[in-house]
Amino acid sequence: MGSINASVDLRRDGDVAVITVDNPPVNALKHEVRAGLVEAMQQAHDDAAVKAVVIACAGRTFFAGADITEFGKPPQAPSLHDVIAAIEAIPKPVVAALHGTALGGGFELALACHFRVAAPSARVGLPEVKLGLLPGAGGTQRLPRLVGPEKALQIIVTGEPIGAAEARGDGIIDEIVEGNLTAAAIDLARLIVREGRPLRLVRDREEKLIGEGFADAAEALTRRLRGREAPAACVEAVRNAIVLPFDQGLNRESELFRELVAGDQSRAQRHVFFAEREAAKVPDMPDATRPRPIALGAVIGAGTMGGGIAMCFANAGIPVTIVETGRDLLQKGLDRVAANYRTTVSRGGLAADEMERRMGLITGATELEALGGADVVIEAVFEEMDVKKRVFADLDRVAKPGTLLATNTSTLDVDAIARATARPQDALGMHFFSPANVMRLLEIVRGAQTSFESLATAIALGRRLGKVSAIVGVCYGFVGNRMLARRSVETERLLLEGALPQEIDAAVAGFGFPMGPCAMMDLAGLDVGWRIRQGRGEHALIEDALCEAGHYGQKTGKGYFRYEAGSRTPLPDPEVENIILETSSRLGINRRPIGEAEIVERMILPMINEGARILEEGIAARPGDIDVIWVYGYGWPVWRGGPMYYADRLGLGHISDRLTFYADRSRDESLRPAPLLARLAAEGRGFAS
Ligand code: T1G
């Protein structure tokens, strides 16, 4: 007994063998861990004095799954299947002690044990589908045997973990224990030996394998997952648990896993997994930098964005004050927040008492002085520079020293706003996406004078608010909106040259976006862009004509599409077609049929080109940051990895040729390949290299 290797320790506690794994930060089941587990199980098996085994992990969590960095590399024995076989082969009770997040292969390992105890805060789940995979170590065969096929499918296809209490209710967890978890697991192991309880493996349980309702559940769960391979594989594998003997189901699961792990979709989703974790890192930030504590927040402006941001604070348990200029506007904003919460409660997404608790964390005020004690203030007022500068000058007067001053501007110059204060080092942008309480992306805009401490504070706050943060520099529209503007220009051109809104949206949806550009603009409101263009003296001929005709989008029941009362379904609108045809003929344009491939190219390639400029200017530090921004903020299909990842798959040489073709044809020099793209294409390299 003793340490098996650097990650696995085996000790005896009386007649119980205790295996403890310590592979920070999340006890991923890397090769060394698997080898150590197999060796430890063998020793426990061979030692006659050992009557039971406990498997536990040190650090912040039980195994959080297989080591994702090992995927795509030659497999090293023993595999996780070998570890599980060793656990199932031992004729002694094996108890798993779960804390933190027992996920993927970690949860599958626990399902191979005879008993599971958990800390109250533990969560279990099979998130492989989020990596474009399915559980590959028996989870699709064992979990249905424990909780029934429908519940198992819910857990596997959503990839969302469940809490210990729910898992206890479902019979996954045998006991929830307070205090010393490993000691409790040892006590249970001893009790099982003492009582001579029968050792029943999950794999041998069939009583819950009822197929009734499975097909409907599968259809409901996968309806919105168009284009993805992994969910369909999950459904097939779980169905096999109902119709095939265990070992056959297991073999088919492994086949499906091997197909998916080698496929483009999973590679893309694994790229996004790691890019998401990189995006919140600041390459030049000194390691010693520490975030300032945030105990109290404030939001200026109770509009749609302000209310949504305040909900983020309340959802994270942070008290927040919303400041508005007048009582009526304030009450309107608070009512909108309450209505949002009530909708979530009515859909079963939140308990009524939890809603009350969160509402209790939100306070309204009409005096700026009310936010004097806040550790962070997020300004979410009208998107106008003078208004924002005035607010920041006032903030400078009332906010306490060290308060993080953030603007939620989606386009404006953060440095100019920061200079309205005497403390630009404490100012930056925190660009939330609408609806702010739902969208996970947060663009943190680093100003020229923003201090590392302020940056670290914003990054830590983003994490507490459950956001995926990406650090970007100051320019018009930052990263996401700046690239989106390229797509809007091409949308306008395509409409003038021959396409119709429904054709453009169908092509973009076919690529994998949840919504096309025209329907998206109808949701955001065409008048928002129209007012900004008027302010900048710019034009979008078709969109301007639509606005002049009262087509503001969903809010007026007509935009690029028309909407039946109470419906959000975009319907082709002959009036819009007339406006488009009329505008084309007024400009003397001979309209032509435009195919899906050309539409997709012209929606995507100019954005990639702008992404290259953004990288060249250092507005984004890594191509992966741009990918994370588009996946979490603009609906880019995660299984395509993001625009820059997609570009590398497509090949920069090809992209450069296509852009040159479109630049020559349209005589729009901004479509010509950006220097970085042209250079990398010439060198046969990609953005990632
Ligand atoms: N493999 C390798 N590295 C991992 C990892 C993993 N499974 N999980 C996390 N990391 C790294 C991560 O990149 C980061 O590194 C650091 O750990 C902290 O992570 C056979 C096939 C567990 C909920 O999908 O969801 O099992 O940036 O910042 O916010 O069926 O990490 O510090 O260098 O995310 O506290 C299934 C993935 C695998 C879980 C913790 N498991 N991980 O969140 O920390 S597939 C998963 C997470 C599988 C089997 C299959 C989260 C977390 P760095 P973090 P966190």
JSON list of N, CA and C in Angstrom, two decimals, residues 562-594:
[
{"chain": "A", "resi": 562, "resn": "ARG", "atom": "N", "xyz": [-42.81, 39.85, -42.16]},
{"chain": "A", "resi": 562, "resn": "ARG", "atom": "CA", "xyz": [-44.00, 40.29, -41.40]},
{"chain": "A", "resi": 562, "resn": "ARG", "atom": "C", "xyz": [-44.30, 39.24, -40.35]},
{"chain": "A", "resi": 563, "resn": "TYR", "atom": "N", "xyz": [-44.92, 39.63, -39.29]},
{"chain": "A", "resi": 563, "resn": "TYR", "atom": "CA", "xyz": [-45.19, 38.75, -38.14]},
{"chain": "A", "resi": 563, "resn": "TYR", "atom": "C", "xyz": [-46.67, 38.83, -37.80]},
{"chain": "A", "resi": 564, "resn": "GLU", "atom": "N", "xyz": [-47.31, 37.68, -37.67]},
{"chain": "A", "resi": 564, "resn": "GLU", "atom": "CA", "xyz": [-48.71, 37.65, -37.24]},
{"chain": "A", "resi": 564, "resn": "GLU", "atom": "C", "xyz": [-48.74, 38.13, -35.78]},
{"chain": "A", "resi": 565, "resn": "ALA", "atom": "N", "xyz": [-49.86, 38.68, -35.39]},
{"chain": "A", "resi": 565, "resn": "ALA", "atom": "CA", "xyz": [-50.00, 39.18, -34.00]},
{"chain": "A", "resi": 565, "resn": "ALA", "atom": "C", "xyz": [-49.66, 38.07, -33.01]},
{"chain": "A", "resi": 566, "resn": "GLY", "atom": "N", "xyz": [-48.76, 38.37, -32.07]},
{"chain": "A", "resi": 566, "resn": "GLY", "atom": "CA", "xyz": [-48.40, 37.41, -31.02]},
{"chain": "A", "resi": 566, "resn": "GLY", "atom": "C", "xyz": [-47.45, 36.33, -31.49]},
{"chain": "A", "resi": 567, "resn": "SER", "atom": "N", "xyz": [-47.01, 36.39, -32.76]},
{"chain": "A", "resi": 567, "resn": "SER", "atom": "CA", "xyz": [-46.10, 35.35, -33.27]},
{"chain": "A", "resi": 567, "resn": "SER", "atom": "C", "xyz": [-44.73, 35.94, -33.57]},
{"chain": "A", "resi": 568, "resn": "ARG", "atom": "N", "xyz": [-43.71, 35.14, -33.38]},
{"chain": "A", "resi": 568, "resn": "ARG", "atom": "CA", "xyz": [-42.34, 35.58, -33.71]},
{"chain": "A", "resi": 568, "resn": "ARG", "atom": "C", "xyz": [-41.86, 34.88, -34.98]},
{"chain": "A", "resi": 569, "resn": "THR", "atom": "N", "xyz": [-42.78, 34.20, -35.69]},
{"chain": "A", "resi": 569, "resn": "THR", "atom": "CA", "xyz": [-42.39, 33.47, -36.91]},
{"chain": "A", "resi": 569, "resn": "THR", "atom": "C", "xyz": [-42.27, 34.43, -38.08]},
{"chain": "A", "resi": 570, "resn": "PRO", "atom": "N", "xyz": [-41.07, 34.54, -38.67]},
{"chain": "A", "resi": 570, "resn": "PRO", "atom": "CA", "xyz": [-40.88, 35.46, -39.80]},
{"chain": "A", "resi": 570, "resn": "PRO", "atom": "C", "xyz": [-41.58, 34.93, -41.06]},
{"chain": "A", "resi": 571, "resn": "LEU", "atom": "N", "xyz": [-42.41, 35.76, -41.68]},
{"chain": "A", "resi": 571, "resn": "LEU", "atom": "CA", "xyz": [-43.14, 35.37, -42.89]},
{"chain": "A", "resi": 571, "resn": "LEU", "atom": "C", "xyz": [-42.73, 36.31, -44.03]},
{"chain": "A", "resi": 572, "resn": "PRO", "atom": "N", "xyz": [-42.48, 35.76, -45.23]},
{"chain": "A", "resi": 572, "resn": "PRO", "atom": "CA", "xyz": [-42.14, 36.61, -46.37]},
{"chain": "A", "resi": 572, "resn": "PRO", "atom": "C", "xyz": [-43.20, 37.70, -46.55]},
{"chain": "A", "resi": 573, "resn": "ASP", "atom": "N", "xyz": [-42.76, 38.90, -46.91]},
{"chain": "A", "resi": 573, "resn": "ASP", "atom": "CA", "xyz": [-43.69, 40.04, -47.01]},
{"chain": "A", "resi": 573, "resn": "ASP", "atom": "C", "xyz": [-43.62, 40.66, -48.40]},
{"chain": "A", "resi": 574, "resn": "PRO", "atom": "N", "xyz": [-44.69, 40.55, -49.18]},
{"chain": "A", "resi": 574, "resn": "PRO", "atom": "CA", "xyz": [-44.67, 41.10, -50.56]},
{"chain": "A", "resi": 574, "resn": "PRO", "atom": "C", "xyz": [-44.31, 42.59, -50.57]},
{"chain": "A", "resi": 575, "resn": "GLU", "atom": "N", "xyz": [-44.70, 43.30, -49.51]},
{"chain": "A", "resi": 575, "resn": "GLU", "atom": "CA", "xyz": [-44.40, 44.75, -49.45]},
{"chain": "A", "resi": 575, "resn": "GLU", "atom": "C", "xyz": [-42.88, 44.95, -49.42]},
{"chain": "A", "resi": 576, "resn": "VAL", "atom": "N", "xyz": [-42.21, 44.11, -48.68]},
{"chain": "A", "resi": 576, "resn": "VAL", "atom": "CA", "xyz": [-40.75, 44.21, -48.59]},
{"chain": "A", "resi": 576, "resn": "VAL", "atom": "C", "xyz": [-40.14, 43.89, -49.95]},
{"chain": "A", "resi": 577, "resn": "GLU", "atom": "N", "xyz": [-40.67, 42.82, -50.58]},
{"chain": "A", "resi": 577, "resn": "GLU", "atom": "CA", "xyz": [-40.14, 42.44, -51.90]},
{"chain": "A", "resi": 577, "resn": "GLU", "atom": "C", "xyz": [-40.27, 43.61, -52.87]},
{"chain": "A", "resi": 578, "resn": "ASN", "atom": "N", "xyz": [-41.41, 44.29, -52.79]},
{"chain": "A", "resi": 578, "resn": "ASN", "atom": "CA", "xyz": [-41.60, 45.45, -53.69]},
{"chain": "A", "resi": 578, "resn": "ASN", "atom": "C", "xyz": [-40.57, 46.53, -53.42]},
{"chain": "A", "resi": 579, "resn": "ILE", "atom": "N", "xyz": [-40.34, 46.80, -52.14]},
{"chain": "A", "resi": 579, "resn": "ILE", "atom": "CA", "xyz": [-39.36, 47.85, -51.79]},
{"chain": "A", "resi": 579, "resn": "ILE", "atom": "C", "xyz": [-37.98, 47.46, -52.32]},
{"chain": "A", "resi": 580, "resn": "ILE", "atom": "N", "xyz": [-37.64, 46.18, -52.19]},
{"chain": "A", "resi": 580, "resn": "ILE", "atom": "CA", "xyz": [-36.32, 45.72, -52.66]},
{"chain": "A", "resi": 580, "resn": "ILE", "atom": "C", "xyz": [-36.24, 45.83, -54.18]},
{"chain": "A", "resi": 581, "resn": "LEU", "atom": "N", "xyz": [-37.26, 45.33, -54.88]},
{"chain": "A", "resi": 581, "resn": "LEU", "atom": "CA", "xyz": [-37.22, 45.36, -56.35]},
{"chain": "A", "resi": 581, "resn": "LEU", "atom": "C", "xyz": [-37.18, 46.80, -56.85]},
{"chain": "A", "resi": 582, "resn": "GLU", "atom": "N", "xyz": [-37.95, 47.63, -56.18]},
{"chain": "A", "resi": 582, "resn": "GLU", "atom": "CA", "xyz": [-38.01, 49.05, -56.58]},
{"chain": "A", "resi": 582, "resn": "GLU", "atom": "C", "xyz": [-36.65, 49.71, -56.38]},
{"chain": "A", "resi": 583, "resn": "THR", "atom": "N", "xyz": [-35.99, 49.39, -55.26]},
{"chain": "A", "resi": 583, "resn": "THR", "atom": "CA", "xyz": [-34.68, 50.00, -54.98]},
{"chain": "A", "resi": 583, "resn": "THR", "atom": "C", "xyz": [-33.65, 49.53, -56.00]},
{"chain": "A", "resi": 584, "resn": "SER", "atom": "N", "xyz": [-33.68, 48.24, -56.32]},
{"chain": "A", "resi": 584, "resn": "SER", "atom": "CA", "xyz": [-32.72, 47.71, -57.32]},
{"chain": "A", "resi": 584, "resn": "SER", "atom": "C", "xyz": [-32.93, 48.41, -58.66]},
{"chain": "A", "resi": 585, "resn": "SER", "atom": "N", "xyz": [-34.19, 48.51, -59.07]},
{"chain": "A", "resi": 585, "resn": "SER", "atom": "CA", "xyz": [-34.41, 49.10, -60.42]},
{"chain": "A", "resi": 585, "resn": "SER", "atom": "C", "xyz": [-34.05, 50.58, -60.40]},
{"chain": "A", "resi": 586, "resn": "ARG", "atom": "N", "xyz": [-34.30, 51.26, -59.26]},
{"chain": "A", "resi": 586, "resn": "ARG", "atom": "CA", "xyz": [-33.94, 52.68, -59.18]},
{"chain": "A", "resi": 586, "resn": "ARG", "atom": "C", "xyz": [-32.43, 52.83, -59.35]},
{"chain": "A", "resi": 587, "resn": "LEU", "atom": "N", "xyz": [-31.67, 51.85, -58.89]},
{"chain": "A", "resi": 587, "resn": "LEU", "atom": "CA", "xyz": [-30.21, 51.92, -59.01]},
{"chain": "A", "resi": 587, "resn": "LEU", "atom": "C", "xyz": [-29.72, 51.30, -60.30]},
{"chain": "A", "resi": 588, "resn": "GLY", "atom": "N", "xyz": [-30.67, 50.81, -61.12]},
{"chain": "A", "resi": 588, "resn": "GLY", "atom": "CA", "xyz": [-30.30, 50.25, -62.43]},
{"chain": "A", "resi": 588, "resn": "GLY", "atom": "C", "xyz": [-29.60, 48.91, -62.29]},
{"chain": "A", "resi": 589, "resn": "ILE", "atom": "N", "xyz": [-29.91, 48.18, -61.25]},
{"chain": "A", "resi": 589, "resn": "ILE", "atom": "CA", "xyz": [-29.27, 46.87, -61.04]},
{"chain": "A", "resi": 589, "resn": "ILE", "atom": "C", "xyz": [-30.11, 45.77, -61.68]},
{"chain": "A", "resi": 590, "resn": "ASN", "atom": "N", "xyz": [-29.47, 44.96, -62.54]},
{"chain": "A", "resi": 590, "resn": "ASN", "atom": "CA", "xyz": [-30.17, 43.79, -63.11]},
{"chain": "A", "resi": 590, "resn": "ASN", "atom": "C", "xyz": [-30.08, 42.66, -62.10]},
{"chain": "A", "resi": 591, "resn": "ARG", "atom": "N", "xyz": [-31.20, 42.37, -61.52]},
{"chain": "A", "resi": 591, "resn": "ARG", "atom": "CA", "xyz": [-31.19, 41.33, -60.49]},
{"chain": "A", "resi": 591, "resn": "ARG", "atom": "C", "xyz": [-30.90, 39.97, -61.12]},
{"chain": "A", "resi": 592, "resn": "ARG", "atom": "N", "xyz": [-30.21, 39.09, -60.33]},
{"chain": "A", "resi": 592, "resn": "ARG", "atom": "CA", "xyz": [-29.87, 37.75, -60.83]},
{"chain": "A", "resi": 592, "resn": "ARG", "atom": "C", "xyz": [-30.13, 36.75, -59.73]},
{"chain": "A", "resi": 593, "resn": "PRO", "atom": "N", "xyz": [-30.38, 35.48, -60.08]},
{"chain": "A", "resi": 593, "resn": "PRO", "atom": "CA", "xyz": [-30.55, 34.46, -59.04]},
{"chain": "A", "resi": 593, "resn": "PRO", "atom": "C", "xyz": [-29.21, 34.28, -58.32]},
{"chain": "A", "resi": 594, "resn": "ILE", "atom": "N", "xyz": [-29.25, 34.19, -57.02]},
{"chain": "A", "resi": 594, "resn": "ILE", "atom": "CA", "xyz": [-28.01, 33.99, -56.24]},
{"chain": "A", "resi": 594, "resn": "ILE", "atom": "C", "xyz": [-28.16, 32.71, -55.42]}
]
